[in-house]
Short mmCIF file of C-alpha atoms and ligand atoms in Angstrom, two decimals:
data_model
loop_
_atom_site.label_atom_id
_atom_site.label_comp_id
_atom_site.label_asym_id
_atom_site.label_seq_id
_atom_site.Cartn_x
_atom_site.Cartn_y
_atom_site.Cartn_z
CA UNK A 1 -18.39 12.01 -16.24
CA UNK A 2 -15.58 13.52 -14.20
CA UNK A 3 -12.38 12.54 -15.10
CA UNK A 4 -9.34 12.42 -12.39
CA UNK A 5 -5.52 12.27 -13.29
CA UNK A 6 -3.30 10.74 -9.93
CA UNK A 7 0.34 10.94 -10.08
CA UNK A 8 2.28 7.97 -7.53
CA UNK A 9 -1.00 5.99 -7.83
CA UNK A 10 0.74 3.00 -7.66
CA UNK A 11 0.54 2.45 -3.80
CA UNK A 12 0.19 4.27 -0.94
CA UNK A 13 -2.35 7.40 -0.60
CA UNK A 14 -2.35 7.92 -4.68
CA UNK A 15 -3.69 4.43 -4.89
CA UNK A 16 -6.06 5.10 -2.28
CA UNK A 17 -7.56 8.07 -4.04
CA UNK A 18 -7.86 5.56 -7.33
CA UNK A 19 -9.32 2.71 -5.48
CA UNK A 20 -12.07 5.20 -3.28
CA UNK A 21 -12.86 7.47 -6.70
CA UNK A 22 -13.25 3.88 -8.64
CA UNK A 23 -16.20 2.83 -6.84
CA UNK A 24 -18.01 5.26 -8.64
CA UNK A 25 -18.30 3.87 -11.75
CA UNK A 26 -19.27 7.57 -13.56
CA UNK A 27 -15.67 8.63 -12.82
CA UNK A 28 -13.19 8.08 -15.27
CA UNK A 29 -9.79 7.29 -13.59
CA UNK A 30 -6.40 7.87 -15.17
CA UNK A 31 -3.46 6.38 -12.68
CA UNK A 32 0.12 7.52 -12.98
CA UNK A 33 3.04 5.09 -11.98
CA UNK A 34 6.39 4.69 -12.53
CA UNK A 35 5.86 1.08 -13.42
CA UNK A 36 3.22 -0.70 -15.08
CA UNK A 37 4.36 -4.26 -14.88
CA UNK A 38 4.63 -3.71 -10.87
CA UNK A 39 1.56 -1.55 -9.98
CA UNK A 40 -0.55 -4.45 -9.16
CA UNK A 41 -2.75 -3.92 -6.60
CA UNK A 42 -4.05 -1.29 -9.13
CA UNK A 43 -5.05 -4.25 -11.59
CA UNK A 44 -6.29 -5.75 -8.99
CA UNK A 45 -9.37 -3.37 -8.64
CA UNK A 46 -12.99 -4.66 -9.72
CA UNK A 47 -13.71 -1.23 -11.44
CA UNK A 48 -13.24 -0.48 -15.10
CA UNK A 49 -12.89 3.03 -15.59
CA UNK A 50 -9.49 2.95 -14.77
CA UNK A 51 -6.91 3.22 -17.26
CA UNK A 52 -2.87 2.94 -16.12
CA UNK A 53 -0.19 4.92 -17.37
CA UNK A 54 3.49 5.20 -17.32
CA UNK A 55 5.61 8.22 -16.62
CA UNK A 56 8.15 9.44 -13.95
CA UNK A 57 7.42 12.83 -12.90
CA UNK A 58 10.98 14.37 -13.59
CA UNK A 59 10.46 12.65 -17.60
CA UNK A 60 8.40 15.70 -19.48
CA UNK A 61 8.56 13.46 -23.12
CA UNK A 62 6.43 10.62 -20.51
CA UNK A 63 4.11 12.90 -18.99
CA UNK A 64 3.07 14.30 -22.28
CA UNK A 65 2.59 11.03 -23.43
CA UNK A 66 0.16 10.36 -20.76
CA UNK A 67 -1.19 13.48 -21.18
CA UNK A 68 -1.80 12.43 -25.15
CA UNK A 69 -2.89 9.18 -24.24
CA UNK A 70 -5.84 11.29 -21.71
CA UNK A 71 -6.81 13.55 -24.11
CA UNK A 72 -7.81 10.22 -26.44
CA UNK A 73 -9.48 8.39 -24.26
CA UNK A 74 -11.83 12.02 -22.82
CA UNK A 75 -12.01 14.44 -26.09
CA UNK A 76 -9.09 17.09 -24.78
CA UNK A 77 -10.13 17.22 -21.15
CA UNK A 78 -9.49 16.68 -17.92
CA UNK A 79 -11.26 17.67 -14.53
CA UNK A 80 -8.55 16.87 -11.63
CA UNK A 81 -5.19 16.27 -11.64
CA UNK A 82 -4.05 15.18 -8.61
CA UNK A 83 -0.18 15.47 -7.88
CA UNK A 84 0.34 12.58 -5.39
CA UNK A 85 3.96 11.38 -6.44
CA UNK A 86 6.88 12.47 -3.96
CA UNK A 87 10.09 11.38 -3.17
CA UNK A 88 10.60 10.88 1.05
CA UNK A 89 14.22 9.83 1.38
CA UNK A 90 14.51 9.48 5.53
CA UNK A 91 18.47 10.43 5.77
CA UNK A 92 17.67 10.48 9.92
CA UNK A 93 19.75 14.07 9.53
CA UNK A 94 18.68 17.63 10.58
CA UNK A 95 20.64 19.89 7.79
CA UNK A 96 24.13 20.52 10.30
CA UNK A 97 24.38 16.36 10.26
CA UNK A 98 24.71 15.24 7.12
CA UNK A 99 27.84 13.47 6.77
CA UNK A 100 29.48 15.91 3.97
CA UNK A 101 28.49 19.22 2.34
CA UNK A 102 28.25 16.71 -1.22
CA UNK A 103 25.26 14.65 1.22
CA UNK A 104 23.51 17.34 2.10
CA UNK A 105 23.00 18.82 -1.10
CA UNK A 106 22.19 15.64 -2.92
CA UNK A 107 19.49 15.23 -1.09
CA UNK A 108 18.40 18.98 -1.34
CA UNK A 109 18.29 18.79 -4.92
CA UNK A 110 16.87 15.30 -4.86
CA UNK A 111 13.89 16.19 -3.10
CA UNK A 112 13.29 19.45 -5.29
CA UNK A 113 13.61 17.66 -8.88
CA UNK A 114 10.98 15.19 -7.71
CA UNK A 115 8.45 17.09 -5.02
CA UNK A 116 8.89 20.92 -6.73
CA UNK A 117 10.50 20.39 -10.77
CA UNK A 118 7.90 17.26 -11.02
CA UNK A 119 5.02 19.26 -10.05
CA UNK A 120 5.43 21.89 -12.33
CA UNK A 121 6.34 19.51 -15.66
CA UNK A 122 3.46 17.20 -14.47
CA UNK A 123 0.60 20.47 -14.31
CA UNK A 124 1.90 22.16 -17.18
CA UNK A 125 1.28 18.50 -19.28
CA UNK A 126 -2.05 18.58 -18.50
CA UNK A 127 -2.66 22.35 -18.85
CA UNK A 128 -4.15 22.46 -21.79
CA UNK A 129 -6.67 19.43 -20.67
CA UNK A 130 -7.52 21.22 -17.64
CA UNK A 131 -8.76 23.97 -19.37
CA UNK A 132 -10.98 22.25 -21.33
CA UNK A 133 -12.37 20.01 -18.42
CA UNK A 134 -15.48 21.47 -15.99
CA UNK A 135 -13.65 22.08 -12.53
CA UNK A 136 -10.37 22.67 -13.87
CA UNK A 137 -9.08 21.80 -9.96
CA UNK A 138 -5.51 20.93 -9.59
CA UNK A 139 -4.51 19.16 -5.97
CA UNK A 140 -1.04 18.88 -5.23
CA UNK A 141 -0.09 17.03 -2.03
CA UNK A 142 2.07 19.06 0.82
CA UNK A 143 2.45 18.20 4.28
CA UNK A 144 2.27 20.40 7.70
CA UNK A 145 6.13 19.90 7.63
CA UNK A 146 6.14 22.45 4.90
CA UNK A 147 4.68 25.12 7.92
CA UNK A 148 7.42 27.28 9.01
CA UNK A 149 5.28 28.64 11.90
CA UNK A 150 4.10 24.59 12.57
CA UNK A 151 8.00 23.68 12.19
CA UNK A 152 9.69 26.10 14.53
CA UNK A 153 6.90 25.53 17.10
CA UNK A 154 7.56 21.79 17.39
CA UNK A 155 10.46 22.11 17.03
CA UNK A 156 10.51 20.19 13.72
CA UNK A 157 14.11 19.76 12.59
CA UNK A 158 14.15 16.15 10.88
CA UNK A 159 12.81 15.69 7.60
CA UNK A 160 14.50 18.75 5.99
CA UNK A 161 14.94 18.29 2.20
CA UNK A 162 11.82 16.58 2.08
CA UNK A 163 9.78 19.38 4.42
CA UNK A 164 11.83 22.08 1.74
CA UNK A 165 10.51 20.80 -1.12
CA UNK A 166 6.89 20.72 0.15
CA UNK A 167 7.56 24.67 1.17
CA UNK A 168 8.47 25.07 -2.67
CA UNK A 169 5.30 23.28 -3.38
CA UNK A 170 3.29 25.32 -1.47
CA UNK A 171 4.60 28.20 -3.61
CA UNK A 172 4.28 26.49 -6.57
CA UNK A 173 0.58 26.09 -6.06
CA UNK A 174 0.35 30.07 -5.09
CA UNK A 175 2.00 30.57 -8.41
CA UNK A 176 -0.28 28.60 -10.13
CA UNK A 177 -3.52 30.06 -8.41
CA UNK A 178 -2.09 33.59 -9.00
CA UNK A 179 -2.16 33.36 -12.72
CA UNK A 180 -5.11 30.86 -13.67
CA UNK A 181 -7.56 32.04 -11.35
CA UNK A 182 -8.90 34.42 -13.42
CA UNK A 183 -9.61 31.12 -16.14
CA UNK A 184 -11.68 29.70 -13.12
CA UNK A 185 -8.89 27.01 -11.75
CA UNK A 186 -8.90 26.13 -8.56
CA UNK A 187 -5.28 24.80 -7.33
CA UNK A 188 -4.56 24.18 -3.79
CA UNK A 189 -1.74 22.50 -1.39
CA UNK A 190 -3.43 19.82 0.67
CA UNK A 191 -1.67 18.00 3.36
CA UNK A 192 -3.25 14.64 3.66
CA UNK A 193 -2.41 14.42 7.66
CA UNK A 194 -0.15 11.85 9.09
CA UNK A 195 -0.83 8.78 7.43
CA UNK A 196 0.33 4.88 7.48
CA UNK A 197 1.29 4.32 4.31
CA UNK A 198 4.62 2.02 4.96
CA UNK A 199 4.12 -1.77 3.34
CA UNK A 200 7.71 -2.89 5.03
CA UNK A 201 9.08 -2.54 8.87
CA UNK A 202 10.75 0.77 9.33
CA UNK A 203 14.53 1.33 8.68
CA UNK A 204 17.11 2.47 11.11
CA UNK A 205 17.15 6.01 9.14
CA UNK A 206 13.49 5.74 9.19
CA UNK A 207 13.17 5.10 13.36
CA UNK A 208 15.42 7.96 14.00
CA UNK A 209 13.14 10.60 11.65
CA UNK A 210 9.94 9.25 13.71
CA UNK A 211 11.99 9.73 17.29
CA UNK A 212 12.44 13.39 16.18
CA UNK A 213 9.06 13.39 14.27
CA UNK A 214 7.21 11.71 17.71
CA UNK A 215 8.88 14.82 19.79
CA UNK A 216 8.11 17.48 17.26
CA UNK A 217 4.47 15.58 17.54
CA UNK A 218 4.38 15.53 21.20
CA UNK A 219 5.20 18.68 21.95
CA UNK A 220 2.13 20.59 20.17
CA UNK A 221 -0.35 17.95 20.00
CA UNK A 222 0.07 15.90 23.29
CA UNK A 223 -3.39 14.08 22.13
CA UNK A 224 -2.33 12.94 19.02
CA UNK A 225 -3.44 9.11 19.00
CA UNK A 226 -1.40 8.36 16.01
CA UNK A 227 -1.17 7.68 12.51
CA UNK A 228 -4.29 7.92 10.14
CA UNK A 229 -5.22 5.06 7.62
CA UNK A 230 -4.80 5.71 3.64
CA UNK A 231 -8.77 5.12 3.42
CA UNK A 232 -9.32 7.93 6.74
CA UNK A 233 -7.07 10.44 5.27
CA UNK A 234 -8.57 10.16 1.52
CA UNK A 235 -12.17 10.19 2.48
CA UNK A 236 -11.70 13.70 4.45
CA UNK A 237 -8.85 15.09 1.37
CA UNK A 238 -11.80 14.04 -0.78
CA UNK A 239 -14.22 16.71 0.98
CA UNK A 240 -12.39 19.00 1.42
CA UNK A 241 -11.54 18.78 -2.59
CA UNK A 242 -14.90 18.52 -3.45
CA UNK A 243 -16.08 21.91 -1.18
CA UNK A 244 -13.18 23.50 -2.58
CA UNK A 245 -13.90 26.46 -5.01
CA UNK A 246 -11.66 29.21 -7.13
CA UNK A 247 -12.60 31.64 -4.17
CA UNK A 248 -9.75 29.92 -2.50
CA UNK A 249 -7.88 28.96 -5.00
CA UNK A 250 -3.55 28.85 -3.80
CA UNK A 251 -4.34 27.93 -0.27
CA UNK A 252 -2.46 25.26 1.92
CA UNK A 253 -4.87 23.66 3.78
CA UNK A 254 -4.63 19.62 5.94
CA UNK A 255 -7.39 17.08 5.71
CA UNK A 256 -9.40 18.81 7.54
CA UNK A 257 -9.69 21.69 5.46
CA UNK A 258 -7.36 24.33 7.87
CA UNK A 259 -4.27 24.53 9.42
CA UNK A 260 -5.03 21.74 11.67
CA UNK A 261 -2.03 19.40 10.72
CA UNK A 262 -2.44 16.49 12.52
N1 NAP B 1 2.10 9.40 4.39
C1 NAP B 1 2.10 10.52 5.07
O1 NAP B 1 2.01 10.54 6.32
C2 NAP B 1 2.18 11.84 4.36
C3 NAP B 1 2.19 13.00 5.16
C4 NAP B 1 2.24 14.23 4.53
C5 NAP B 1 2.27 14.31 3.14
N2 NAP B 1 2.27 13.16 2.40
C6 NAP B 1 2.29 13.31 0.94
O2 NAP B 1 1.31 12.48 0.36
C7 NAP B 1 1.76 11.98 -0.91
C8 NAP B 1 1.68 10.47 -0.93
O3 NAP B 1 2.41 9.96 0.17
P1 NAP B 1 2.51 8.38 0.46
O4 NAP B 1 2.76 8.24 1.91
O5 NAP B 1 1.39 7.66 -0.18
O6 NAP B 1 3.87 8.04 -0.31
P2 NAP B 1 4.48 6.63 -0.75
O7 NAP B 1 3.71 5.50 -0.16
O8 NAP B 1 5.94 6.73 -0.50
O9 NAP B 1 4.22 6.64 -2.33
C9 NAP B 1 4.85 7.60 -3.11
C10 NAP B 1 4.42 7.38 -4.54
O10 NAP B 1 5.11 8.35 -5.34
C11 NAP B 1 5.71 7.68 -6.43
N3 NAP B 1 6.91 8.36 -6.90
C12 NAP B 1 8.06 8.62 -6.21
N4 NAP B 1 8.94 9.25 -6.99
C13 NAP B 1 8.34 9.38 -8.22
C14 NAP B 1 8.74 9.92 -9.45
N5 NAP B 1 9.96 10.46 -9.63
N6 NAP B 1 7.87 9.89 -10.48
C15 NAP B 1 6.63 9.34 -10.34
N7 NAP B 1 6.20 8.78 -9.20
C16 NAP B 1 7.06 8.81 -8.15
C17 NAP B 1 6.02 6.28 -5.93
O11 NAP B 1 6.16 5.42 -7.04
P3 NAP B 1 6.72 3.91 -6.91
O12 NAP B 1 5.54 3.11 -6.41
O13 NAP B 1 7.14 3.58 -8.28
O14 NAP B 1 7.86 3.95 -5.94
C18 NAP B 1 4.80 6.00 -5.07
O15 NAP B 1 3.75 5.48 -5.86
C19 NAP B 1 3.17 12.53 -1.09
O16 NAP B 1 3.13 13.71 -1.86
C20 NAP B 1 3.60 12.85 0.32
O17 NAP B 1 4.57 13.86 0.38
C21 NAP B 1 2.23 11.94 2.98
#
Protein backbone atom coordinates (compact mmCIF):
# COMPACT_ATOMS: atom_id res chain seq x y z
CA UNK A 1 0.00 0.00 0.00
CA UNK A 2 1.80 3.13 -1.16
CA UNK A 3 1.69 5.80 1.03
CA UNK A 4 1.88 9.66 -0.31
CA UNK A 5 2.70 12.78 1.92
CA UNK A 6 1.25 16.35 0.02
CA UNK A 7 2.28 19.55 1.43
CA UNK A 8 -0.51 22.78 0.46
CA UNK A 9 -3.10 19.99 -0.04
CA UNK A 10 -5.63 22.09 1.09
CA UNK A 11 -6.74 23.52 -2.38
CA UNK A 12 -5.47 24.06 -5.48
CA UNK A 13 -3.06 21.42 -7.39
CA UNK A 14 -1.98 19.73 -3.79
CA UNK A 15 -5.62 18.96 -3.35
CA UNK A 16 -5.87 17.75 -6.71
CA UNK A 17 -3.09 15.24 -6.29
CA UNK A 18 -5.12 14.04 -2.88
CA UNK A 19 -8.46 13.89 -4.48
CA UNK A 20 -6.97 11.90 -8.00
CA UNK A 21 -4.48 9.48 -5.67
CA UNK A 22 -7.76 8.90 -3.29
CA UNK A 23 -9.68 7.10 -5.76
CA UNK A 24 -7.49 4.38 -5.31
CA UNK A 25 -8.46 3.10 -2.29
CA UNK A 26 -4.85 0.94 -1.79
CA UNK A 27 -3.13 4.33 -1.39
CA UNK A 28 -2.77 5.68 1.84
CA UNK A 29 -3.01 9.55 1.73
CA UNK A 30 -1.47 11.90 4.26
CA UNK A 31 -2.60 15.78 3.39
CA UNK A 32 -0.66 18.72 4.72
CA UNK A 33 -2.50 22.13 5.39
CA UNK A 34 -2.06 25.01 7.19
CA UNK A 35 -5.53 24.72 8.58
CA UNK A 36 -7.61 21.94 9.51
CA UNK A 37 -10.81 23.59 10.50
CA UNK A 38 -10.78 25.34 6.85
CA UNK A 39 -9.51 22.60 4.46
CA UNK A 40 -12.89 21.45 3.57
CA UNK A 41 -13.23 20.40 0.35
CA UNK A 42 -10.63 17.81 1.60
CA UNK A 43 -13.36 16.38 4.11
CA UNK A 44 -15.45 16.52 1.63
CA UNK A 45 -13.89 13.51 -0.32
CA UNK A 46 -15.78 9.99 -0.37
CA UNK A 47 -12.40 8.15 0.19
CA UNK A 48 -11.06 7.00 3.52
CA UNK A 49 -7.53 6.59 3.33
CA UNK A 50 -6.96 10.01 3.84
CA UNK A 51 -5.77 11.31 6.97
CA UNK A 52 -5.31 15.47 7.46
CA UNK A 53 -2.63 17.09 9.14
CA UNK A 54 -1.54 20.40 10.37
CA UNK A 55 1.74 22.14 9.85
CA UNK A 56 3.12 25.32 8.09
CA UNK A 57 6.07 24.56 6.14
CA UNK A 58 8.45 27.28 7.72
CA UNK A 59 7.24 25.47 11.55
CA UNK A 60 9.98 22.40 11.85
CA UNK A 61 8.37 21.44 15.68
CA UNK A 62 4.78 20.98 13.16
CA UNK A 63 6.25 19.13 10.45
CA UNK A 64 7.83 16.67 12.75
CA UNK A 65 4.73 16.27 14.33
CA UNK A 66 3.17 15.24 11.17
CA UNK A 67 5.94 13.38 10.39
CA UNK A 68 5.35 11.41 14.00
CA UNK A 69 1.84 11.27 13.48
CA UNK A 70 2.87 9.29 9.66
CA UNK A 71 5.16 7.12 11.00
CA UNK A 72 2.05 5.79 13.47
CA UNK A 73 -0.38 5.42 11.28
CA UNK A 74 2.39 3.32 8.34
CA UNK A 75 5.14 1.49 10.72
CA UNK A 76 8.17 4.25 10.02
CA UNK A 77 7.56 4.73 6.32
CA UNK A 78 6.72 6.67 3.74
CA UNK A 79 6.81 6.27 -0.19
CA UNK A 80 6.24 10.00 -1.66
CA UNK A 81 6.41 13.13 -0.30
CA UNK A 82 5.18 15.53 -2.41
CA UNK A 83 6.23 19.28 -1.73
CA UNK A 84 3.20 21.17 -3.17
CA UNK A 85 3.01 24.22 -0.66
CA UNK A 86 4.36 27.68 -2.08
CA UNK A 87 3.91 31.06 -1.40
CA UNK A 88 2.96 33.27 -4.94
CA UNK A 89 2.70 36.84 -3.70
CA UNK A 90 1.84 38.81 -7.29
CA UNK A 91 3.61 42.35 -6.27
CA UNK A 92 2.90 43.26 -10.34
CA UNK A 93 6.88 44.45 -10.00
CA UNK A 94 9.93 43.36 -12.11
CA UNK A 95 12.94 43.68 -9.35
CA UNK A 96 13.97 47.74 -10.50
CA UNK A 97 10.02 48.58 -9.48
CA UNK A 98 9.46 47.80 -6.27
CA UNK A 99 8.49 50.76 -4.44
CA UNK A 100 11.60 50.76 -1.83
CA UNK A 101 14.80 48.72 -1.42
CA UNK A 102 12.83 47.47 2.26
CA UNK A 103 9.83 46.04 -0.59
CA UNK A 104 11.91 44.40 -2.60
CA UNK A 105 13.68 42.44 -0.20
CA UNK A 106 10.68 41.46 1.84
CA UNK A 107 9.43 39.81 -0.71
CA UNK A 108 12.84 38.16 -1.69
CA UNK A 109 13.13 36.67 1.56
CA UNK A 110 9.44 35.93 1.74
CA UNK A 111 9.39 33.81 -1.13
CA UNK A 112 12.71 31.89 -0.06
CA UNK A 113 11.55 31.03 3.70
CA UNK A 114 8.42 29.49 2.22
CA UNK A 115 9.32 27.98 -1.55
CA UNK A 116 13.34 27.12 -0.66
CA UNK A 117 13.75 27.05 3.71
CA UNK A 118 10.19 25.07 3.66
CA UNK A 119 11.34 22.55 1.31
CA UNK A 120 14.30 21.62 2.96
CA UNK A 121 12.66 21.48 6.81
CA UNK A 122 9.63 19.69 5.19
CA UNK A 123 12.13 16.67 3.31
CA UNK A 124 14.45 16.45 6.01
CA UNK A 125 11.07 15.61 8.48
CA UNK A 126 10.29 12.89 6.55
CA UNK A 127 13.85 11.63 5.84
CA UNK A 128 14.03 9.09 7.94
CA UNK A 129 10.39 7.72 6.66
CA UNK A 130 11.50 7.88 3.22
CA UNK A 131 14.13 5.65 3.76
CA UNK A 132 12.25 3.13 5.10
CA UNK A 133 9.37 3.37 2.44
CA UNK A 134 9.74 1.30 -1.21
CA UNK A 135 10.25 4.23 -3.81
CA UNK A 136 11.74 6.58 -1.54
CA UNK A 137 10.64 9.44 -4.43
CA UNK A 138 10.55 12.94 -3.28
CA UNK A 139 8.56 15.55 -5.83
CA UNK A 140 8.95 19.04 -5.18
CA UNK A 141 6.94 21.44 -7.34
CA UNK A 142 8.97 24.23 -9.58
CA UNK A 143 7.75 26.08 -12.39
CA UNK A 144 9.35 26.94 -16.04
CA UNK A 145 9.74 30.48 -14.47
CA UNK A 146 12.59 29.01 -12.53
CA UNK A 147 14.41 28.49 -16.38
CA UNK A 148 16.95 31.08 -16.83
CA UNK A 149 17.39 30.08 -20.53
CA UNK A 150 13.12 29.89 -20.69
CA UNK A 151 13.17 33.41 -18.74
CA UNK A 152 15.55 35.50 -20.76
CA UNK A 153 14.01 34.09 -23.99
CA UNK A 154 10.52 35.36 -23.20
CA UNK A 155 11.52 37.80 -21.90
CA UNK A 156 10.14 36.82 -18.47
CA UNK A 157 10.69 39.69 -16.04
CA UNK A 158 7.46 39.60 -13.70
CA UNK A 159 7.17 37.15 -11.12
CA UNK A 160 10.72 37.58 -9.70
CA UNK A 161 10.91 36.54 -6.00
CA UNK A 162 8.58 33.93 -6.66
CA UNK A 163 10.50 32.59 -10.12
CA UNK A 164 13.94 32.97 -7.53
CA UNK A 165 12.80 30.83 -5.14
CA UNK A 166 11.75 28.07 -7.58
CA UNK A 167 15.56 28.49 -9.11
CA UNK A 168 16.68 27.72 -5.39
CA UNK A 169 14.36 24.84 -5.51
CA UNK A 170 15.61 23.48 -8.40
CA UNK A 171 18.98 23.38 -6.61
CA UNK A 172 17.67 22.16 -3.67
CA UNK A 173 16.39 19.08 -5.39
CA UNK A 174 20.04 18.65 -7.21
CA UNK A 175 21.36 18.75 -3.71
CA UNK A 176 19.18 16.30 -2.55
CA UNK A 177 19.63 13.83 -5.60
CA UNK A 178 23.44 14.36 -5.31
CA UNK A 179 23.72 12.86 -1.91
CA UNK A 180 20.78 10.18 -1.57
CA UNK A 181 21.06 8.71 -4.83
CA UNK A 182 23.34 6.32 -3.94
CA UNK A 183 20.39 5.09 -1.02
CA UNK A 184 18.13 4.63 -4.21
CA UNK A 185 15.96 8.11 -3.86
CA UNK A 186 14.66 9.50 -6.56
CA UNK A 187 14.02 13.47 -6.08
CA UNK A 188 13.08 15.62 -8.90
CA UNK A 189 11.76 19.38 -9.70
CA UNK A 190 8.51 19.07 -11.60
CA UNK A 191 6.76 22.01 -13.02
CA UNK A 192 3.13 21.21 -13.14
CA UNK A 193 2.55 23.59 -16.41
CA UNK A 194 0.36 26.59 -16.33
CA UNK A 195 -2.51 25.79 -14.42
CA UNK A 196 -6.02 27.45 -13.20
CA UNK A 197 -5.91 27.14 -9.85
CA UNK A 198 -7.48 30.76 -8.74
CA UNK A 199 -11.02 30.24 -6.64
CA UNK A 200 -11.53 34.32 -6.64
CA UNK A 201 -11.43 37.04 -9.70
CA UNK A 202 -7.93 38.24 -10.22
CA UNK A 203 -6.46 41.31 -8.38
CA UNK A 204 -5.12 44.44 -9.90
CA UNK A 205 -1.41 43.16 -8.86
CA UNK A 206 -2.50 39.90 -10.17
CA UNK A 207 -3.77 41.37 -13.93
CA UNK A 208 -0.60 43.23 -14.32
CA UNK A 209 1.77 39.83 -13.57
CA UNK A 210 -0.54 37.95 -16.31
CA UNK A 211 -0.12 41.16 -18.92
CA UNK A 212 3.67 40.57 -18.54
CA UNK A 213 3.18 36.76 -18.03
CA UNK A 214 0.67 36.70 -21.45
CA UNK A 215 3.75 38.57 -23.41
CA UNK A 216 6.50 36.46 -21.96
CA UNK A 217 3.82 33.57 -23.12
CA UNK A 218 3.23 34.95 -26.47
CA UNK A 219 6.35 35.52 -27.53
CA UNK A 220 7.76 31.73 -27.43
CA UNK A 221 4.68 29.83 -27.61
CA UNK A 222 2.34 31.83 -30.01
CA UNK A 223 -0.03 28.51 -29.81
CA UNK A 224 -0.46 28.40 -26.36
CA UNK A 225 -4.39 27.97 -25.92
CA UNK A 226 -4.24 28.74 -22.31
CA UNK A 227 -4.36 27.66 -18.91
CA UNK A 228 -4.49 23.86 -17.94
CA UNK A 229 -7.10 22.45 -15.38
CA UNK A 230 -5.83 21.15 -11.75
CA UNK A 231 -7.26 17.56 -12.87
CA UNK A 232 -5.12 17.96 -16.68
CA UNK A 233 -2.00 19.03 -15.08
CA UNK A 234 -2.08 16.22 -12.15
CA UNK A 235 -2.99 13.34 -14.33
CA UNK A 236 0.23 14.02 -16.71
CA UNK A 237 2.64 15.17 -13.17
CA UNK A 238 1.27 11.80 -12.08
CA UNK A 239 3.06 9.90 -15.12
CA UNK A 240 5.61 11.39 -15.35
CA UNK A 241 6.15 10.60 -11.36
CA UNK A 242 5.28 7.25 -11.74
CA UNK A 243 7.97 6.58 -14.96
CA UNK A 244 10.34 8.40 -12.98
CA UNK A 245 13.38 6.33 -11.67
CA UNK A 246 16.82 7.10 -9.52
CA UNK A 247 18.54 7.07 -13.07
CA UNK A 248 17.29 10.56 -13.18
CA UNK A 249 17.12 11.41 -10.04
CA UNK A 250 17.82 15.82 -9.54
CA UNK A 251 16.26 16.65 -12.82
CA UNK A 252 13.79 19.63 -13.55
CA UNK A 253 11.45 18.43 -15.77
CA UNK A 254 7.31 20.11 -16.77
CA UNK A 255 4.27 17.91 -17.02
CA UNK A 256 5.24 16.56 -19.78
CA UNK A 257 8.25 15.03 -18.62
CA UNK A 258 10.97 17.70 -20.52
CA UNK A 259 11.64 21.08 -20.85
CA UNK A 260 8.46 21.71 -22.57
CA UNK A 261 7.00 24.40 -20.12
CA UNK A 262 3.85 25.19 -21.27
N1 LIG B 1 -0.83 27.13 -10.73
C1 LIG B 1 0.15 27.23 -11.59
O1 LIG B 1 -0.03 27.65 -12.76
C2 LIG B 1 1.54 26.83 -11.20
C3 LIG B 1 2.55 26.98 -12.17
C4 LIG B 1 3.84 26.59 -11.84
C5 LIG B 1 4.12 26.05 -10.59
N2 LIG B 1 3.11 25.92 -9.67
C6 LIG B 1 3.46 25.35 -8.37
O2 LIG B 1 2.53 24.35 -8.02
C7 LIG B 1 2.31 24.33 -6.60
C8 LIG B 1 0.84 24.48 -6.29
O3 LIG B 1 0.36 25.66 -6.91
P1 LIG B 1 -1.18 26.09 -6.80
O4 LIG B 1 -1.47 26.92 -8.00
O5 LIG B 1 -2.03 24.94 -6.46
O6 LIG B 1 -1.09 27.07 -5.53
P2 LIG B 1 -2.26 27.66 -4.61
O7 LIG B 1 -3.60 27.37 -5.18
O8 LIG B 1 -1.88 29.07 -4.33
O9 LIG B 1 -2.09 26.81 -3.27
C9 LIG B 1 -0.91 26.92 -2.54
C10 LIG B 1 -1.02 25.99 -1.35
O10 LIG B 1 0.19 26.15 -0.58
C11 LIG B 1 -0.18 26.36 0.76
N3 LIG B 1 0.81 27.16 1.48
C12 LIG B 1 1.22 28.43 1.21
N4 LIG B 1 2.13 28.83 2.11
C13 LIG B 1 2.30 27.78 2.97
C14 LIG B 1 3.08 27.57 4.12
N5 LIG B 1 3.90 28.52 4.61
N6 LIG B 1 3.00 26.37 4.74
C15 LIG B 1 2.18 25.39 4.28
N7 LIG B 1 1.38 25.54 3.21
C16 LIG B 1 1.45 26.73 2.57
C17 LIG B 1 -1.53 27.06 0.72
O11 LIG B 1 -2.17 26.87 1.96
P3 LIG B 1 -3.52 27.65 2.37
O12 LIG B 1 -4.62 26.91 1.66
O13 LIG B 1 -3.56 27.54 3.84
O14 LIG B 1 -3.37 29.07 1.90
C18 LIG B 1 -2.19 26.33 -0.44
O15 LIG B 1 -2.81 25.15 0.01
C19 LIG B 1 3.19 25.45 -6.04
O16 LIG B 1 4.43 24.93 -5.61
C20 LIG B 1 3.40 26.35 -7.24
O17 LIG B 1 4.58 27.10 -7.15
C21 LIG B 1 1.84 26.31 -9.95
Amino acid sequence: MPSYVVTGAARGIGFEFIKQLSADSGNILFAVVRNKSTATKLAALPGNNITVLEADVTDVKALNAAASEVSKATGGKLDYLINNAALMNHPGFTLDQFPSPEAVEKDLLDHFKVNAVGVVHTTNAFLSLLRNGSTKKVITLSTGLADAEFTVLAEAAGEPSYSISKAAVNMIVAKYAAQFKGEGFTFLALSPGLVNTSISAPTAEELEEHKMLGKAIAKIAPDFKGPITPEESVKMQLEVINRWTVKDTGAFVSHFGNKQWL
